[in-house]
CSV table of C-alpha atoms in Angstrom, one decimal:
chain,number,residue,atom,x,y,z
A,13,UNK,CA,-13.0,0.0,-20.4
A,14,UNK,CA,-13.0,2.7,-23.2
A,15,UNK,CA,-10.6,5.6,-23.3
A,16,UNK,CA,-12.8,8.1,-21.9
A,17,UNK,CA,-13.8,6.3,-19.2
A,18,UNK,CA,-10.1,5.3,-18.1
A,19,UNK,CA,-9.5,9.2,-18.3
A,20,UNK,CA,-12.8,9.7,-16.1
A,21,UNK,CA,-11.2,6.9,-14.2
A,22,UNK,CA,-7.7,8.3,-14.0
A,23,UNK,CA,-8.5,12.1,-13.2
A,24,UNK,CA,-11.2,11.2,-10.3
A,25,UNK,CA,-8.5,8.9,-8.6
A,26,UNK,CA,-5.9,11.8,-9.0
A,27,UNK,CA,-8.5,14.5,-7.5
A,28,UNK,CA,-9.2,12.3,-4.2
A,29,UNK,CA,-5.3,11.7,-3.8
A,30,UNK,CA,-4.9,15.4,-3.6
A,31,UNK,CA,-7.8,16.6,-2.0
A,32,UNK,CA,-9.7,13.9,-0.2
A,33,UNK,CA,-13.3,12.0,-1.8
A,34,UNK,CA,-15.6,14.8,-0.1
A,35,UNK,CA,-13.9,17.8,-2.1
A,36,UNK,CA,-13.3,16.0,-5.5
A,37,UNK,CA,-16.5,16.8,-7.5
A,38,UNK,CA,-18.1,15.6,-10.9
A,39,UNK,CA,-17.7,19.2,-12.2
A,40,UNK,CA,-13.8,19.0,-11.2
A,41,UNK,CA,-13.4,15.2,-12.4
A,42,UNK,CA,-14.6,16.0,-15.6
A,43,UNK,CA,-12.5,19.4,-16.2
A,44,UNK,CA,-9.3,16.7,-15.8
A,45,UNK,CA,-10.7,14.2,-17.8
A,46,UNK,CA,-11.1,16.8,-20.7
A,47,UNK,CA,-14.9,16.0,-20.6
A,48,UNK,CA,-17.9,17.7,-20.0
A,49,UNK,CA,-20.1,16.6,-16.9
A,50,UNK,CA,-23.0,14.8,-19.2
A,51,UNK,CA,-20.1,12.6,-20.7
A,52,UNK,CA,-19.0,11.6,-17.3
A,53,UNK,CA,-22.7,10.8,-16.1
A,54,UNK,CA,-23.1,9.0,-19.3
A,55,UNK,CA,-20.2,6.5,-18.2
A,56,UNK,CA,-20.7,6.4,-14.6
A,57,UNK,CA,-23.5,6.6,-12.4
A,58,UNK,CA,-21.7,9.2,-10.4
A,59,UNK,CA,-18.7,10.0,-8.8
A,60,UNK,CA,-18.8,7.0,-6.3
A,61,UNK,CA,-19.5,4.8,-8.7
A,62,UNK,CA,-16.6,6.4,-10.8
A,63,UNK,CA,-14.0,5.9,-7.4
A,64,UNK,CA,-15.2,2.1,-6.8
A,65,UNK,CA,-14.1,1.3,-10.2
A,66,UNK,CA,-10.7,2.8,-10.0
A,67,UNK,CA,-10.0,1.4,-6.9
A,68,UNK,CA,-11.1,-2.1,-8.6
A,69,UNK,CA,-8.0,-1.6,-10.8
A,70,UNK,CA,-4.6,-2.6,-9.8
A,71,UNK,CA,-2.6,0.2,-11.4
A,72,UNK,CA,-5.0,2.6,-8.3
A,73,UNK,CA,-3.7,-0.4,-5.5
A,74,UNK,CA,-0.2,0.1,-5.3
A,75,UNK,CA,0.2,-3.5,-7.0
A,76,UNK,CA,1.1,-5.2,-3.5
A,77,UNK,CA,0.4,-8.3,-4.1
A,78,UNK,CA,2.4,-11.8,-2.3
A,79,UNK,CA,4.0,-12.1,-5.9
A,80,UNK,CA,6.4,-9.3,-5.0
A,81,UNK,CA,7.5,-11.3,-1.8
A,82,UNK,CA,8.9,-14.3,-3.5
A,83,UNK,CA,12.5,-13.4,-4.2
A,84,UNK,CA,13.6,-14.7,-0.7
A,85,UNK,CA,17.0,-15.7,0.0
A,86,UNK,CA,16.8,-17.7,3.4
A,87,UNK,CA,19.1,-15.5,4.7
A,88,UNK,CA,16.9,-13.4,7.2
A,89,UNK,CA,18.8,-9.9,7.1
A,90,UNK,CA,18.2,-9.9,3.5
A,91,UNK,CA,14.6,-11.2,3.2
A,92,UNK,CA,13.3,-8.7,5.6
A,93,UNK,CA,15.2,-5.9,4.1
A,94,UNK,CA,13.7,-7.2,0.5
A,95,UNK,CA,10.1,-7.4,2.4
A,96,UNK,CA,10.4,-4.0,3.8
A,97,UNK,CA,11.9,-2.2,0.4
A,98,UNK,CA,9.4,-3.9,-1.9
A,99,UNK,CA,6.8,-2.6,0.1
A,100,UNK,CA,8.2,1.0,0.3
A,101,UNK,CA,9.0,1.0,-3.5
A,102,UNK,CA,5.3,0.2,-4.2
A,103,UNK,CA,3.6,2.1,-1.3
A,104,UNK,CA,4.7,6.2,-2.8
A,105,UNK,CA,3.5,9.2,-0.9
A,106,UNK,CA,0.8,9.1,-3.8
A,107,UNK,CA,-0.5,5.8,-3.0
A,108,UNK,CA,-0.6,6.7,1.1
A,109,UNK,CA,-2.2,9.6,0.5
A,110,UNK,CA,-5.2,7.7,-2.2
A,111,UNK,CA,-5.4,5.4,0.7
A,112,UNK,CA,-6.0,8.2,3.0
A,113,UNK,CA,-8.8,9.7,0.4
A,114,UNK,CA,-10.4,6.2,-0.1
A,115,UNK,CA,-11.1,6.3,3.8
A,116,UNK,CA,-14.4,8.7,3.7
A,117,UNK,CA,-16.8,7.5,5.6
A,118,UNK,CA,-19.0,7.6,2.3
A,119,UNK,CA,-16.9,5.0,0.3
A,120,UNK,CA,-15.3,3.0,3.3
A,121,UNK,CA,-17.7,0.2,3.9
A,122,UNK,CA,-16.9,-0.3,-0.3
A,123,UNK,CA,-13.2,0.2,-0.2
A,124,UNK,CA,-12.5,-0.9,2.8
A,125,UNK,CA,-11.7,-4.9,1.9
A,126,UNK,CA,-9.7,-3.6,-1.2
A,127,UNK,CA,-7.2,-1.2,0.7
A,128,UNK,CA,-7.0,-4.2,3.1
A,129,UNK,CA,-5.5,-6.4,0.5
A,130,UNK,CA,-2.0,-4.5,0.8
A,131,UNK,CA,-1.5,-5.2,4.4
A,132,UNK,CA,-3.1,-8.6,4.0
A,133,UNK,CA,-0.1,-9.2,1.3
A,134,UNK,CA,2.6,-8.2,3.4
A,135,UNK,CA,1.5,-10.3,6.4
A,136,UNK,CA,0.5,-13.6,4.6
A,137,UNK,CA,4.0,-13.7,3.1
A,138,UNK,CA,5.7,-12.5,5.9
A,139,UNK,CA,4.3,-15.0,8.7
A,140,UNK,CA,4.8,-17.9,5.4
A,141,UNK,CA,8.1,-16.6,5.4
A,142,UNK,CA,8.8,-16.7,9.1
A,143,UNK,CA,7.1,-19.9,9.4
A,144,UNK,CA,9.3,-21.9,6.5
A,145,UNK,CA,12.8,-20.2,8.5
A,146,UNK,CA,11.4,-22.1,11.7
A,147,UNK,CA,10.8,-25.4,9.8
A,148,UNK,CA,14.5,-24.8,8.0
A,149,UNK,CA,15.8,-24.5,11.6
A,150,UNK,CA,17.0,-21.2,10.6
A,151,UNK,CA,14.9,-19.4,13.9
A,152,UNK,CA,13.6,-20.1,17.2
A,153,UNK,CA,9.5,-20.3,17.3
A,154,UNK,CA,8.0,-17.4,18.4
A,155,UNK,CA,4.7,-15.5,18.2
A,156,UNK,CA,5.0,-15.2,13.9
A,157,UNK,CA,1.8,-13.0,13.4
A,158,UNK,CA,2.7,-11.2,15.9
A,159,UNK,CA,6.5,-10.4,14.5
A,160,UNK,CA,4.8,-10.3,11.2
A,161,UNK,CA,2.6,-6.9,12.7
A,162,UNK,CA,5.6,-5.6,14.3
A,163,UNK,CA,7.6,-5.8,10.5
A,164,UNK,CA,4.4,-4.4,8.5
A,165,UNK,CA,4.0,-1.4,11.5
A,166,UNK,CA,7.0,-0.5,11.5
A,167,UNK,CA,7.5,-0.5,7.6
A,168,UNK,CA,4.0,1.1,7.2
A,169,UNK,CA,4.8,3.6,9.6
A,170,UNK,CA,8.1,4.5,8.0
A,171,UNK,CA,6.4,4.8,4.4
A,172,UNK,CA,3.1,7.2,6.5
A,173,UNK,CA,5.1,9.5,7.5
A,174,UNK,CA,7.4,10.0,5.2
A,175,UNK,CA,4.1,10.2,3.0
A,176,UNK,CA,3.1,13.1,5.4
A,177,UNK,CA,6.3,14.9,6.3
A,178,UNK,CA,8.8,14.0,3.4
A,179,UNK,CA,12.3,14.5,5.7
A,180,UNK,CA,11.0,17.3,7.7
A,181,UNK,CA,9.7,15.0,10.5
A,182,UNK,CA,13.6,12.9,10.1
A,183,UNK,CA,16.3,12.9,8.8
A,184,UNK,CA,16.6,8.7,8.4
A,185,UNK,CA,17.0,7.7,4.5
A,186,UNK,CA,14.9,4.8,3.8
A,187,UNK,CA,17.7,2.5,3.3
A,188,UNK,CA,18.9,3.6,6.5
A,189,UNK,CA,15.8,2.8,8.3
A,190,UNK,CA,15.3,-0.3,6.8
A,191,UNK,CA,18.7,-1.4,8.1
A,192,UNK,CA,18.8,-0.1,11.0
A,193,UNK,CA,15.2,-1.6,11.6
A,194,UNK,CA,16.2,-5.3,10.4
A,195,UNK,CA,18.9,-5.1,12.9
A,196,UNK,CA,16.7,-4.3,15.3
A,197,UNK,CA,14.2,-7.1,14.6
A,198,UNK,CA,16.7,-9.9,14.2
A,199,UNK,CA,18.6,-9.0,17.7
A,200,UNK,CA,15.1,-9.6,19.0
A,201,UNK,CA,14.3,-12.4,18.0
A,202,UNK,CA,17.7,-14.0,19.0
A,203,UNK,CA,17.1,-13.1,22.1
């Protein structure tokens, strides 16, 4: 990948963030790169073409990968917090709202299996996780793709909205959430 294409690359990924795939046009993409149009269509077939790539690239996915799940404790209040707050450090009101733009009905049967990979991370790990605390005797067996979900919802939800609304929806600091959440999850699970 050549400099001017990573800036094609870069400025089309930006554009969709803020405005959504349908509005984000080659004319516009090109004006960010610091290109003209015909230098754009010279790399890149057009601006799908130009999206599918970026999304391709990790530095565009968040980097959520099950690599960023293995500093576990075995002590479940702290793993789930760490689960939780990796995914919240990673997953920034800039990579909700790509996600959001990558969604267009014209690029979703594409992107689709890419944005997937984030959740997919989460909840592989996760229901490993939960699965090795069983076999450590450390919790009671239970449903684990199931508590799995209810983790990644309520931590995806959390990072959404907060995406969406910033603190005008609430008032709860992440940290706070997370906590609070955790709490929440273990008490359930005793039960």
């Amino acid at each position: 990948m050549d400099e001017t294409s990573q800036k094609i690359i870069d400025a089309a990924m930006m554009l969709v963030r803020d405005n959504g795939y349908v509005a984000t046009t080659t004319k516009a993409i090109a004006k960010a790169a610091g290109v003209n149009e015909c230098t754009l269509f010279r790399k890149f077939k057009n601006k799908k073409d130009i999206v599918l790539q970026g999304v391709s690239q990790a530095g565009w996915r968040a980097n959520i990968t099950p690599e960023i799940f293995e500093n576990v404790q075995w002590d479940l209040q702290a793993d789930i917090e760490m689960f939780m707050k990796a995914y919240m450090d990673r997953m920034t009101p800039d990579f909700v709202n790509l996600s959001i733009g990558l969604r267009a009905p014209q690029l979703y049967e594409e992107t689709s299996s890419l944005i997937m990979k984030v959740p997919q991370a989460f909840l592989s790990s996760f229901t490993q996780y939960l699965n090795k605390m069983f076999d450590l005797g450390k919790i009671p067996k239970a449903d684990f793709d199931a508590l799995a979900l209810t983790v990644f919802s309520s931590t995806f939800g959390y990072a959404f909205l907060n995406a969406s609304f910033g603190n005008e929806l609430s008032k709860v600091e992440k940290d706070e959430y997370i906590k609070s959440s955790v709490k929440m999850f273990i008490k359930g699970l005793e039960q």
